[in-house]
Short mmCIF file of C-alpha atoms in Angstrom, two decimals:
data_model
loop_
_atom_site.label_atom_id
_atom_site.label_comp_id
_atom_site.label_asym_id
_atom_site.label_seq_id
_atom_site.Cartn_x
_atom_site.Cartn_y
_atom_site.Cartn_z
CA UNK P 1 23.75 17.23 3.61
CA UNK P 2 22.32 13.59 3.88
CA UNK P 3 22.04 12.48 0.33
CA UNK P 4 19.61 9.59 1.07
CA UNK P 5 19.50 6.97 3.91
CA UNK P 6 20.52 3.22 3.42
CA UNK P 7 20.04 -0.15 4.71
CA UNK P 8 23.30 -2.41 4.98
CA UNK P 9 23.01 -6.18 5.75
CA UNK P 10 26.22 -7.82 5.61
CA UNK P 11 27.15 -10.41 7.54
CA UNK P 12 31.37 -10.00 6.43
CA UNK P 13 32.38 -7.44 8.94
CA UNK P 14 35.29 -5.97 6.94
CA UNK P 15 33.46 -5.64 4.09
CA UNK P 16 30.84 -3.87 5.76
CA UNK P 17 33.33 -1.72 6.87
CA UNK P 18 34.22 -0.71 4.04
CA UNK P 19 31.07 -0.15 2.15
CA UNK P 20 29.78 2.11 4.79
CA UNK P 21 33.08 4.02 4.91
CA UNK P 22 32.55 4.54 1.10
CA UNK P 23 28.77 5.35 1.21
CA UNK P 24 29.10 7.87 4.24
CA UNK P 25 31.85 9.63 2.76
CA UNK P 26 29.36 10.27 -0.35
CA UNK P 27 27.25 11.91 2.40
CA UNK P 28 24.61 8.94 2.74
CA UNK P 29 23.24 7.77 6.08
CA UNK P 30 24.12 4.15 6.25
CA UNK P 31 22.33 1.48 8.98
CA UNK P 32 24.50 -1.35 9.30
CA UNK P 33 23.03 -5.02 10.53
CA UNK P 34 24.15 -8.75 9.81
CA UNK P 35 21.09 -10.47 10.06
CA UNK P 36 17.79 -11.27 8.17
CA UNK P 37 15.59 -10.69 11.62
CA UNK P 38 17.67 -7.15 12.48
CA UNK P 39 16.85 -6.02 9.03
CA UNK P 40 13.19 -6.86 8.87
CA UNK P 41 13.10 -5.24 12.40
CA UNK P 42 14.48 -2.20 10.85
CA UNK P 43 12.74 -1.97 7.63
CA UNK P 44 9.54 -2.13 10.05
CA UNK P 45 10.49 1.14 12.14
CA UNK P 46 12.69 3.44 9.77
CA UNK P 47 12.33 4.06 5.99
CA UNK P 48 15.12 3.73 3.87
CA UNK P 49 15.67 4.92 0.42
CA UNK P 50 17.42 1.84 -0.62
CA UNK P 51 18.77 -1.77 0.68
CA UNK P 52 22.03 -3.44 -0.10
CA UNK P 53 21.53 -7.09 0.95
CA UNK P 54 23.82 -9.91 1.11
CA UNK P 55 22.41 -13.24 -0.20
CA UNK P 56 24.29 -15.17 2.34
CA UNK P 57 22.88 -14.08 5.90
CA UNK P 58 23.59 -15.93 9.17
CA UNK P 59 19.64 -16.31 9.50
CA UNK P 60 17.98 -16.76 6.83
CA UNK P 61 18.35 -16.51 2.87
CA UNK P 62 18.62 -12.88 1.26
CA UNK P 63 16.59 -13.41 -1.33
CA UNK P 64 13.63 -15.14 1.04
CA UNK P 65 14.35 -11.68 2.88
CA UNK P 66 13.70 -9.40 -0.56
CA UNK P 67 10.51 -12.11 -0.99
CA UNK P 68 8.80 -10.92 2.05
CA UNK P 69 9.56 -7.67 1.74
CA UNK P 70 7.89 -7.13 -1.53
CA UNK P 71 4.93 -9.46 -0.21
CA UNK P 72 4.27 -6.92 2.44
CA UNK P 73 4.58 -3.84 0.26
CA UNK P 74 8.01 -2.56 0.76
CA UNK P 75 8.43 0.12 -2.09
CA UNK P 76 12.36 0.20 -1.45
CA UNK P 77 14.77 -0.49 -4.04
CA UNK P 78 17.01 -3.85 -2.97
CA UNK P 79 20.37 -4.14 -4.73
CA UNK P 80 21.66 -7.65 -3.63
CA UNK P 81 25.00 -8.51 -3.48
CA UNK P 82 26.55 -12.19 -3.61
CA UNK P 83 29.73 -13.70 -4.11
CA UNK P 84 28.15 -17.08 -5.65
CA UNK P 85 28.01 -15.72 -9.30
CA UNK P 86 25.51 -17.99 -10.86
CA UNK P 87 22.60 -17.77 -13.30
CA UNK P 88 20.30 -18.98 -10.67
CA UNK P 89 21.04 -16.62 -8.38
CA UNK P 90 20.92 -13.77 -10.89
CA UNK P 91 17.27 -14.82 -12.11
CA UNK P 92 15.90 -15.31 -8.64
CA UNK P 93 16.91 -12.16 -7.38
CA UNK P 94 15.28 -10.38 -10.24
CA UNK P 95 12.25 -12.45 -10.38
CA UNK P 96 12.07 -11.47 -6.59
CA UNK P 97 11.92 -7.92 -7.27
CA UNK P 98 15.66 -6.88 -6.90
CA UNK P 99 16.66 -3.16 -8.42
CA UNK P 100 20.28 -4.97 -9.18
CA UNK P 101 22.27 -7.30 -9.13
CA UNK P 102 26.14 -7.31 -8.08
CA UNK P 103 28.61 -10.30 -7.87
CA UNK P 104 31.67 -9.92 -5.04
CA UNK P 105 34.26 -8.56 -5.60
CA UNK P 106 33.24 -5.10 -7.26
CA UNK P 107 34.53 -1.91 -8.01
CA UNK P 108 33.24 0.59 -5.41
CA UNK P 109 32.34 3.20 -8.22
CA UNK P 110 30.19 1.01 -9.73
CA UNK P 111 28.35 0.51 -6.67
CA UNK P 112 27.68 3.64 -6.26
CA UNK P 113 26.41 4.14 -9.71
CA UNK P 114 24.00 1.59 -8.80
CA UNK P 115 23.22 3.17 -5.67
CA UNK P 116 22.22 6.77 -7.07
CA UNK P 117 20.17 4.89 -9.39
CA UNK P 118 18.15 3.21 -7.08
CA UNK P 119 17.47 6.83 -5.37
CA UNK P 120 16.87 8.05 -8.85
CA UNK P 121 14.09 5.26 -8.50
CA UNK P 122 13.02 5.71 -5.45
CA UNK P 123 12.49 9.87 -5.74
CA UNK P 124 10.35 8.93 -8.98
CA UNK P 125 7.94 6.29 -7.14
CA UNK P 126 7.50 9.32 -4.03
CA UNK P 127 6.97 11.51 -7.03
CA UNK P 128 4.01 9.50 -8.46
CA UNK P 129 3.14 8.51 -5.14
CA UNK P 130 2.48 11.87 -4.20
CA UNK P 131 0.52 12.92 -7.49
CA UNK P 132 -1.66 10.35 -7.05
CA UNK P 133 -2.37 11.47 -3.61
CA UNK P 134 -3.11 14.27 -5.01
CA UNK P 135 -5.63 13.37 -7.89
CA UNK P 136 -7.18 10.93 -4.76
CA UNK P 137 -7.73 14.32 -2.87
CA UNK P 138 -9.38 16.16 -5.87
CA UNK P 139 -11.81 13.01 -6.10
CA UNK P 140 -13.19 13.39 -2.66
CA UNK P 141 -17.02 13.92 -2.68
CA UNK P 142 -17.78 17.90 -2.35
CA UNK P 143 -14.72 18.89 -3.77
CA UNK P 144 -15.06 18.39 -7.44
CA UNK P 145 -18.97 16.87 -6.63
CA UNK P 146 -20.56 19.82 -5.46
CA UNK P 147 -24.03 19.29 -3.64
CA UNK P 148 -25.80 20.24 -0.42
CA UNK P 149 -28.94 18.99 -2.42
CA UNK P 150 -31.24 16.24 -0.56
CA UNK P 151 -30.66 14.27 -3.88
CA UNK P 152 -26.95 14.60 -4.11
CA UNK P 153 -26.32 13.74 -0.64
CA UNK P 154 -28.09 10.49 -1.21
CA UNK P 155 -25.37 10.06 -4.09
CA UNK P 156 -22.70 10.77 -1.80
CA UNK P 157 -24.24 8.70 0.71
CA UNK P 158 -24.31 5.66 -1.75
CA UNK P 159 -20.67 6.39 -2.97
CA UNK P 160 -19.44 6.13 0.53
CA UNK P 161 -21.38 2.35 1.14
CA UNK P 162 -20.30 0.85 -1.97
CA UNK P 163 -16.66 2.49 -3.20
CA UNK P 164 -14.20 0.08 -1.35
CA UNK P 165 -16.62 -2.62 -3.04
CA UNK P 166 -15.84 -4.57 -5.76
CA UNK P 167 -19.57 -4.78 -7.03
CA UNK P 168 -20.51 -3.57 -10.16
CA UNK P 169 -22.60 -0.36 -10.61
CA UNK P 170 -24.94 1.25 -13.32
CA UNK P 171 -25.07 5.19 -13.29
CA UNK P 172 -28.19 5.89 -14.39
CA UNK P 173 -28.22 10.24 -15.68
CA UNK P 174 -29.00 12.45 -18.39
CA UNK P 175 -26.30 13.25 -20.53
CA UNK P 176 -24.14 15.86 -19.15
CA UNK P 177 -24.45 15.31 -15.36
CA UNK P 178 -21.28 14.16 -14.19
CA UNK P 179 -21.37 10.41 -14.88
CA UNK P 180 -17.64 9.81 -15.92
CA UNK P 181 -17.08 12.27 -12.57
CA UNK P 182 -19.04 9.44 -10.09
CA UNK P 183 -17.54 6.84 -11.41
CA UNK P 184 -13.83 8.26 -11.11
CA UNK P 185 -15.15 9.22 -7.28
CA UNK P 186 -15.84 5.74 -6.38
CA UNK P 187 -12.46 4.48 -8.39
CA UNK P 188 -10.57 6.96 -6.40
CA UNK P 189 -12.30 5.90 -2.79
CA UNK P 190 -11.83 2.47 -3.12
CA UNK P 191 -8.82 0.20 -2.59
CA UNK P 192 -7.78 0.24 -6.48
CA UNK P 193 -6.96 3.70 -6.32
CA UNK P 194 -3.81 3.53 -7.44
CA UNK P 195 -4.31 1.40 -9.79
CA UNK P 196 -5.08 2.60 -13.64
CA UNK P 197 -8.54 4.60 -14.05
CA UNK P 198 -9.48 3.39 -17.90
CA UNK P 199 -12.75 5.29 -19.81
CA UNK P 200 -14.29 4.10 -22.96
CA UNK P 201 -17.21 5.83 -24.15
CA UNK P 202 -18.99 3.15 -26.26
CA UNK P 203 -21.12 5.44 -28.80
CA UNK P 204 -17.31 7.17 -29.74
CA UNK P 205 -16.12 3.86 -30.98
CA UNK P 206 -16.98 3.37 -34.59
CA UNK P 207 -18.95 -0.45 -34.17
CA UNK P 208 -15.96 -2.69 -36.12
CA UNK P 209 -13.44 -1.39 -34.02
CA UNK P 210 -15.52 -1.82 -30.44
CA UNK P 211 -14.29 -5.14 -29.73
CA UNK P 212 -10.69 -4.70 -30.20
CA UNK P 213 -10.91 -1.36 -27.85
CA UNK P 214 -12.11 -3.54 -25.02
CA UNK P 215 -10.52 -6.81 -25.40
CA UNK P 216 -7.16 -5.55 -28.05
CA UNK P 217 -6.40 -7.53 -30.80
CA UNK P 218 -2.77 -9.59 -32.13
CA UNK P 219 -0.85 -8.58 -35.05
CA UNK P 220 -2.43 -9.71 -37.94
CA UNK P 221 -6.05 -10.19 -36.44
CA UNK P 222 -6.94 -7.80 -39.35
CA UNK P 223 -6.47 -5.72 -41.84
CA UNK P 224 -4.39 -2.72 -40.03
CA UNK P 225 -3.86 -4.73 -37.30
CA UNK P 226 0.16 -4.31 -37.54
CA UNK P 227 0.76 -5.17 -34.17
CA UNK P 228 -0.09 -6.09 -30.66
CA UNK P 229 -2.71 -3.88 -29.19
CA UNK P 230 -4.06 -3.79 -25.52
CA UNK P 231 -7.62 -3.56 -24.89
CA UNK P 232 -9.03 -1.49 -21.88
CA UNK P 233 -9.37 -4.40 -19.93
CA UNK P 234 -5.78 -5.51 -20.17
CA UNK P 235 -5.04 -1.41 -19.37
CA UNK P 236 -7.24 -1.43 -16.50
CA UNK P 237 -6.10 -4.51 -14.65
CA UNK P 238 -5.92 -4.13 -11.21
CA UNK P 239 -8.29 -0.75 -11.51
CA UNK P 240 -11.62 0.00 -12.50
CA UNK P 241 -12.92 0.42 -15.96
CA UNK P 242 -15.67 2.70 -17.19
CA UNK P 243 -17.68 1.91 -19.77
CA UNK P 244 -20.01 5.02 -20.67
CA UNK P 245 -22.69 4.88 -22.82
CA UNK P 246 -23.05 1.09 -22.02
CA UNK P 247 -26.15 0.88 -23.87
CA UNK P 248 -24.63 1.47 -27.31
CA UNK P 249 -22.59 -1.48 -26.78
CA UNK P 250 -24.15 -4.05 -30.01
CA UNK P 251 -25.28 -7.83 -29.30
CA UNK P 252 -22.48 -9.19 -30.29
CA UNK P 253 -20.10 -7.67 -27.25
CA UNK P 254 -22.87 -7.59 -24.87
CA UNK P 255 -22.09 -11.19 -24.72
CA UNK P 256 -18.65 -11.13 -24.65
CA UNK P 257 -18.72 -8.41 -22.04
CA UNK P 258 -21.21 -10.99 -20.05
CA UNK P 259 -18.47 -13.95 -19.75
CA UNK P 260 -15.65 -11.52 -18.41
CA UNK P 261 -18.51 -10.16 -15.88
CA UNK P 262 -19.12 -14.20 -14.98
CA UNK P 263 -15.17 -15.30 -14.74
CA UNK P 264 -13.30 -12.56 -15.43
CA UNK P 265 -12.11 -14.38 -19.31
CA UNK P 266 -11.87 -13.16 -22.31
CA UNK P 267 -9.33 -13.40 -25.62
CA UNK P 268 -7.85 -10.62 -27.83
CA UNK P 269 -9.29 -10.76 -31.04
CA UNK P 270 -7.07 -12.95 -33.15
CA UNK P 271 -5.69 -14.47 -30.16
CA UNK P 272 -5.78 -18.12 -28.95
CA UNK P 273 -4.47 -17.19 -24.73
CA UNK P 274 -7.55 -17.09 -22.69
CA UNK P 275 -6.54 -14.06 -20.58
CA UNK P 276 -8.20 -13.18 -17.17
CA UNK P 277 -9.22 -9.75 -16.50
CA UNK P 278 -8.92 -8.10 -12.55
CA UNK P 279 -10.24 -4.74 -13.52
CA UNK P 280 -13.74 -3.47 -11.72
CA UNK P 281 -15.93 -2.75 -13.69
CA UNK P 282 -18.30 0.37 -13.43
CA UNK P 283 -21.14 1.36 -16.59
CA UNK P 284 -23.20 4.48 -16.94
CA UNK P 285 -26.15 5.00 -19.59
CA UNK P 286 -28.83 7.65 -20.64
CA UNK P 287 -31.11 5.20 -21.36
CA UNK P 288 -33.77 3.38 -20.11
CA UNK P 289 -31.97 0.15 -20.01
CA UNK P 290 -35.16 -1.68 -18.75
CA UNK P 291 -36.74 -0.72 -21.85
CA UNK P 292 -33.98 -2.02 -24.39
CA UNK P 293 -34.45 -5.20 -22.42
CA UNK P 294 -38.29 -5.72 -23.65
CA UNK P 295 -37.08 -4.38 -27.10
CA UNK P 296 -34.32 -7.37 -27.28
CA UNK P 297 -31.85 -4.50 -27.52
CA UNK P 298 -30.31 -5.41 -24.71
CA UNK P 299 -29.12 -8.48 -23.10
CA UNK P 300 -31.35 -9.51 -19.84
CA UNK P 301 -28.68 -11.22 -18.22
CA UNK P 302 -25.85 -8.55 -19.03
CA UNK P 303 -28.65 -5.65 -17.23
CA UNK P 304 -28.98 -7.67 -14.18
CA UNK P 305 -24.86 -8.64 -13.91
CA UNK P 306 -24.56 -4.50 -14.49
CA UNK P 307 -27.08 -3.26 -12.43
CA UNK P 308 -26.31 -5.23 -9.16
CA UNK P 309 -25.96 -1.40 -7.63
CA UNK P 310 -27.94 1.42 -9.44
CA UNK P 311 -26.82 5.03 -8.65
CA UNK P 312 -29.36 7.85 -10.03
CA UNK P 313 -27.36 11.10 -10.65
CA UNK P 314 -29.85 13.77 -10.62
CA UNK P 315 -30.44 16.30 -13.32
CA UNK P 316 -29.72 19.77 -12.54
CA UNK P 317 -33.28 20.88 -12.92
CA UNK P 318 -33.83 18.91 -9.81
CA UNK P 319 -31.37 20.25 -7.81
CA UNK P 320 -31.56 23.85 -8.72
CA UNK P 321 -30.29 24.77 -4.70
CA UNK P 322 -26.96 23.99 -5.70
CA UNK P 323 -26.69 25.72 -8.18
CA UNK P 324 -25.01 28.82 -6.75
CA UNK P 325 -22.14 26.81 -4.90
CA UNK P 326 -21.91 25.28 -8.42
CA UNK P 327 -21.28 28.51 -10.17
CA UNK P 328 -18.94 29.87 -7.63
CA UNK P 329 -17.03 26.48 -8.29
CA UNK P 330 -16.79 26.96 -12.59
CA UNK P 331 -15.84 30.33 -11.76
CA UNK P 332 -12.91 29.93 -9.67
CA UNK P 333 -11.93 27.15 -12.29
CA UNK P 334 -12.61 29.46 -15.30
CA UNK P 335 -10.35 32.30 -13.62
CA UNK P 336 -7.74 29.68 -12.69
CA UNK P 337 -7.08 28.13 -15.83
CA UNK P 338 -8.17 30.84 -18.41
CA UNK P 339 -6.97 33.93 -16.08
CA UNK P 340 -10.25 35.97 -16.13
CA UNK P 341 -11.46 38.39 -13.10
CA UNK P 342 -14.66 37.17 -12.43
CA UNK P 343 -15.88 37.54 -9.04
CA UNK P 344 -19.27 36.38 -9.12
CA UNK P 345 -23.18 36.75 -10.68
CA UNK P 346 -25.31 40.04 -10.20
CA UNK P 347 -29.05 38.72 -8.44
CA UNK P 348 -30.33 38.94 -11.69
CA UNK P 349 -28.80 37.08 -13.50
CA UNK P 350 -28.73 34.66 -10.54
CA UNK P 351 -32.50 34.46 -11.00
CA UNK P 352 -32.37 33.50 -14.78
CA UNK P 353 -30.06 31.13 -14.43
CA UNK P 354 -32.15 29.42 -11.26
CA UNK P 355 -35.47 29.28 -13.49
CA UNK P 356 -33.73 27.88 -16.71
CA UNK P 357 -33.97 24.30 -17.10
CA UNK P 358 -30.46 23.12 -18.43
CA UNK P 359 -30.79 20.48 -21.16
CA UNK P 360 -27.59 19.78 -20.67
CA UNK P 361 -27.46 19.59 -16.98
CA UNK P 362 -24.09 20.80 -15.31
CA UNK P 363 -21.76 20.57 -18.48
CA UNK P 364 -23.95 23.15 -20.21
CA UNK P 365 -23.93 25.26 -16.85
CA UNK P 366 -20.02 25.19 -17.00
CA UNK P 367 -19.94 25.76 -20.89
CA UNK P 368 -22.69 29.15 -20.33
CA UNK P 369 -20.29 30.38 -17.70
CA UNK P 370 -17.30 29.94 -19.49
CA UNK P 371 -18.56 31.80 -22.50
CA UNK P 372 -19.72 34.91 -20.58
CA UNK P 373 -16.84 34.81 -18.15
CA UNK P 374 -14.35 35.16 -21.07
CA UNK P 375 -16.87 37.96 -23.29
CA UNK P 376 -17.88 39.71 -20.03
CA UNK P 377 -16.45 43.30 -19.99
CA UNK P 378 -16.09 43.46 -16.00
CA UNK P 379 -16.02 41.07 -13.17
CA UNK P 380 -19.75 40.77 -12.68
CA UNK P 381 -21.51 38.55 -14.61
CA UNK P 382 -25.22 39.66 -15.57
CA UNK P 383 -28.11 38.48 -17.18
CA UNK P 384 -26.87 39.96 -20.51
CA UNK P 385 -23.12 37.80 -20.36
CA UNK P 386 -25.43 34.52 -20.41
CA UNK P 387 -27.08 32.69 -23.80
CA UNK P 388 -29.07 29.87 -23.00
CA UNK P 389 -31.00 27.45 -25.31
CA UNK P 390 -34.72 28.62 -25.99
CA UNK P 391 -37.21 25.60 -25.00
CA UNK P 392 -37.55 23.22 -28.00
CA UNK P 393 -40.89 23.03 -30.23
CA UNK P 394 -43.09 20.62 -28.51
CA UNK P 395 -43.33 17.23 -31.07
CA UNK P 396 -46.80 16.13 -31.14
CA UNK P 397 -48.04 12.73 -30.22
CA UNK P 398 -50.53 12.37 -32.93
CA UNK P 399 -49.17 10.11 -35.16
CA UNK P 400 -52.15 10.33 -37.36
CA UNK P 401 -51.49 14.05 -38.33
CA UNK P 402 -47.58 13.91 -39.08
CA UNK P 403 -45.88 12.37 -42.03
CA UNK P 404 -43.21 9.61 -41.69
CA UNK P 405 -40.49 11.90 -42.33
CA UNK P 406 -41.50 14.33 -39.49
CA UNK P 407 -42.25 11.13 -36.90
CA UNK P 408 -38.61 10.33 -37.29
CA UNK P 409 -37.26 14.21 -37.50
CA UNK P 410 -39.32 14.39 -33.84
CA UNK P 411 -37.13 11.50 -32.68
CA UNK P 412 -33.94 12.50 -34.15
CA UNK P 413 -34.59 16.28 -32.52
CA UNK P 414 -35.52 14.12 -29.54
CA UNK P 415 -32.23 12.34 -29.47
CA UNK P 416 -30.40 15.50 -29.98
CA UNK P 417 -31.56 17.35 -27.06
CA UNK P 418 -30.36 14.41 -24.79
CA UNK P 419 -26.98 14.03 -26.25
CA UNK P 420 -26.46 17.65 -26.01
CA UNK P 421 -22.53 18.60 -26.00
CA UNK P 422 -21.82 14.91 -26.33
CA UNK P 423 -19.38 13.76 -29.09
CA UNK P 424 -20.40 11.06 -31.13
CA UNK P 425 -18.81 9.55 -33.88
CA UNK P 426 -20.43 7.73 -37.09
CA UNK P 427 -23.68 9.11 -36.14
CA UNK P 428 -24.93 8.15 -39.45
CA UNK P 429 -24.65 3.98 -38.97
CA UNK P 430 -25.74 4.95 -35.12
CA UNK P 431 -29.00 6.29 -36.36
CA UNK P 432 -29.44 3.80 -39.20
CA UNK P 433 -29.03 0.73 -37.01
CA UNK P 434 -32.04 2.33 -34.83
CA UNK P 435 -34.41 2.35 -38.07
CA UNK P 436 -33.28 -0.20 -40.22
CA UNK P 437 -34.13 -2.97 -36.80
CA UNK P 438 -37.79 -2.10 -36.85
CA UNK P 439 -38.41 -1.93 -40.18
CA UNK P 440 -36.86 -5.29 -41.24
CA UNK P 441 -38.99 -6.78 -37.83
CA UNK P 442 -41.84 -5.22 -39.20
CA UNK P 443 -41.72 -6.05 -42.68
CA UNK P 444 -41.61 -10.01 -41.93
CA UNK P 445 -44.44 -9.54 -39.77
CA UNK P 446 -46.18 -7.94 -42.64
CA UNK P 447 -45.18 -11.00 -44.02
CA UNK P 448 -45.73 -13.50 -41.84
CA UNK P 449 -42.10 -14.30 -42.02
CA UNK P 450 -41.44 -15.11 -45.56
CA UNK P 451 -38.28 -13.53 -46.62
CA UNK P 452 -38.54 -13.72 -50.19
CA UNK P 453 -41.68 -11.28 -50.21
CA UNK P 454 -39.68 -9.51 -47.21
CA UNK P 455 -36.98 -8.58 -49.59
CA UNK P 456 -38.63 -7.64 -52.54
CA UNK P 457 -40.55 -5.26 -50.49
CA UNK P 458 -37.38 -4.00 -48.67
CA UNK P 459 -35.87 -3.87 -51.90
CA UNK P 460 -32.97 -5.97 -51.12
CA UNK P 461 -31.58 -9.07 -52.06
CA UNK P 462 -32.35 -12.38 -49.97
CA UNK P 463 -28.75 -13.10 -48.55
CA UNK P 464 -28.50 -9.03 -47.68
CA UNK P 465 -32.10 -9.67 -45.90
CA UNK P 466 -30.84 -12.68 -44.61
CA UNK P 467 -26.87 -10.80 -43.18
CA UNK P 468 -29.19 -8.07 -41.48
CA UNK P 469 -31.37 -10.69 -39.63
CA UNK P 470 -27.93 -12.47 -38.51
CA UNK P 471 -26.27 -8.94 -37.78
CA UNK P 472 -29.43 -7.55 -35.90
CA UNK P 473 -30.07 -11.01 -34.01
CA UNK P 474 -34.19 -10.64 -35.15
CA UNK P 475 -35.79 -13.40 -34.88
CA UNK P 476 -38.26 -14.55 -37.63
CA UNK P 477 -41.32 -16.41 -36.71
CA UNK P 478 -42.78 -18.14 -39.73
CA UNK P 479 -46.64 -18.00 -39.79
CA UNK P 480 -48.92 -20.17 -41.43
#
């Protein structure tokens, strides 16, 4: 049985000989040529599962051989072979991308040592070649996307024009409508597929430890910081990276984020090596970005470097005609990884499920069908497996009639509903940044700027007042 099939280019004919009379008899298929041209010819028309090359060829240089092979892509594990034992040799065949390195005259077993550990190699890159394949497949629009929808087509449309782009893209959607799922669609259609896919959900990162999760940090940078650390762009080079929730990223970063967007630079914290970053970059918010813009919550110039492309994912409510080919999908899933025996909805329940509004768009459809597949006592779902939310209280608009306290419960009830199912951490310093903004802007207006009276009717002491202004980048306008 042919253990694995091998490229030999050797120009000395009786040691050629006998190298092929050793492989074959270990059961490998062995080509045999003595020049650099033959064996670029070769590597052109037949795979091999590994190359032993001479350094010396008739033709041309071994190692310029190896070069232009790995230029062009050749995944093929080159052991080189040279009777000139020097150090310069040894480091220019590894720089060049060799598997190994053997000086003449060597002991056959230890060739072939070398030799089943190059196919060891080369078994493990098919391997991940052909998982990734895989994970590319599952990424196809309409296999994990479901939609027939007028308004997901136009998402699919858009996908297809821009995904073997480079540009940057803002995914505008509710919370809970497949964000993170676009953006690994358009990773995994473009040329960087196989390349790292890198997420960072910015409202999960507690604020002090942001910067170091997208740029990393040196030993020492800080307390804790005990060693090196790579940041998601260093992780994602050569990819894409996804930064959800983009509009939770503070000032600070925004303009950090804005250099690497302009020329691709940025340090690790602590570090003094300018690094360059090759990672795409795709972002995706629930907000009204727009908006944070004329609040000064948001950069100006970061929004239009993000949104060059903006893709609008639906909510479900507006797409309710895809809904069935969406439950038939979260049902094969729930009865493939959970082994349940549902085969499908009864008309009723159908019906409810059509006239609900979903909050939480398609992850609270998935979560609802989960639950009642697993609690449902036989393989039709009805309208008595599902619990769905009841509406929320209408808030009322008249500021006049509600207290403080219940202005800012409305809000906070508000924000809940939106971030439905989404994990955030330090929600406490989240929410508390959101107030404590306005009210210091609005208490030097009061004050027409002076921050003496500002603080003693914030309560605070000056230099706190004065930190926050610094921290919050408010600007103070002194009035006469």
């Amino acid at each position: 049985m042919e253990q694995g099939r091998i490229l030999l280019v050797e120009d000395d004919e009786s040691l050629s000989r006998v190298l092929r009379k050793a492989l074959e008899g270990q059961g490998y298929w062995v080509a045999g040529t003595v020049t650099g041209a033959e064996a670029r010819q070769l590597l052109d028309e037949s795979a091999f599962d590994a190359v032993l090359l001479d350094i010396q060829l008739p033709d041309i240089e071994g190692l310029a051989l190896l070069d232009l092979a790995k230029k062009r892509g050749v995944q093929t594990p080159f052991i080189v072979m040279t009777a000139q034992n020097t150090m310069r040799n040894a480091i220019d065949a590894m720089k060049a991308g060799a598997f190994d390195y053997l000086t003449k005259p060597f002991d056959l077993d230890v060739l072939m040592v070398v030799v089943e550990r190059a196919l060891d190699r080369r078994r493990l890159i098919r391997q991940l070649s052909d998982l990734k394949k895989e994970v590319k497949k599952k990424y196809e629009p309409g296999v994990d996307m479901i939609g027939t929808s007028a308004a997901m087509q136009q998402v699919f449309k858009t996908i297809g024009q821009v995904a073997g782009t480079d540009t940057t893209i803002l995914i505008h959607g509710e919370s809970g409508t497949g964000k993170e799922l676009v953006a690994k669609t358009l990773h995994y259609n473009s040329a960087r597929w196989e390349k790292p896919f890198v997420p960072l959900n910015c409202a999960a990162i507690p604020r002090d430890l942001l910067e170091s999760e997208l740029f990393g940090h040196e030993k020492g940078a800080f307390t804790g910081a005990l060693e090196r650390h790579l940041g998601t762009f260093e992780q994602a080079q050569g990819g894409t990276l996804f930064l959800d929730e983009i509009g939770e990223l503070p000032l600070e970063l925004q303009t950090k984020l804005l250099r690497v967007l302009q020329d691709g630079s940025y340090r690790r914290v602590g570090g003094k090596e300018t690094l360059q970053s090759d990672a795409r970059l795709l972002a995706a918010t629930n907000q009204d970005l727009e908006k944070a813009v004329h609040e000064s919550r948001f950069r100006d110039d970061l929004y239009f470097r993000l949104n060059v492309i903006p893709l609008e994912i639906p909510p479900l409510r507006d797409r309710r005609t895809d809904l069935p080919a969406l439950i038939e999908y979260f049902i094969a899933k729930v009865n493939s990884d959970m082994g349940t025996r549902v085969s499908g909805v009864s008309p009723d329940a159908l019906k409810e499920l059509q006239q609900y509004d979903w909050p939480g768009n398609v992850r609270e459809l998935e979560n609802v069908l989960i639950r009642a597949a697993v609690l449902s006592p036989g393989p039709i779902l009805s309208a008595r497996d599902f619990v769905l939310s009841s509406p929320p209280e209408p808030v009322s608009n008249d500021y006049d009639t509600l207290s403080l306290e219940e202005i800012i419960r409305g809000k906070l009830e508000d924000y809940f509903r939106r971030t439905r199912g989404v994990q955030v951490e330090n929600l406490h310093s989240a929410v508390m940044a959101r107030v404590e903004r306005p009210l210091i802007e609005l208490t030097l207006q009061a004050t027409r700027g002076n921050q003496i009276r500002a603080a003693q009717l914030l309560g605070i002491n000056r230099n706190t007042l004065r930190k926050k202004i610094t921290d919050l980048h408010i600007t103070v306008k002194r009035e006469p």
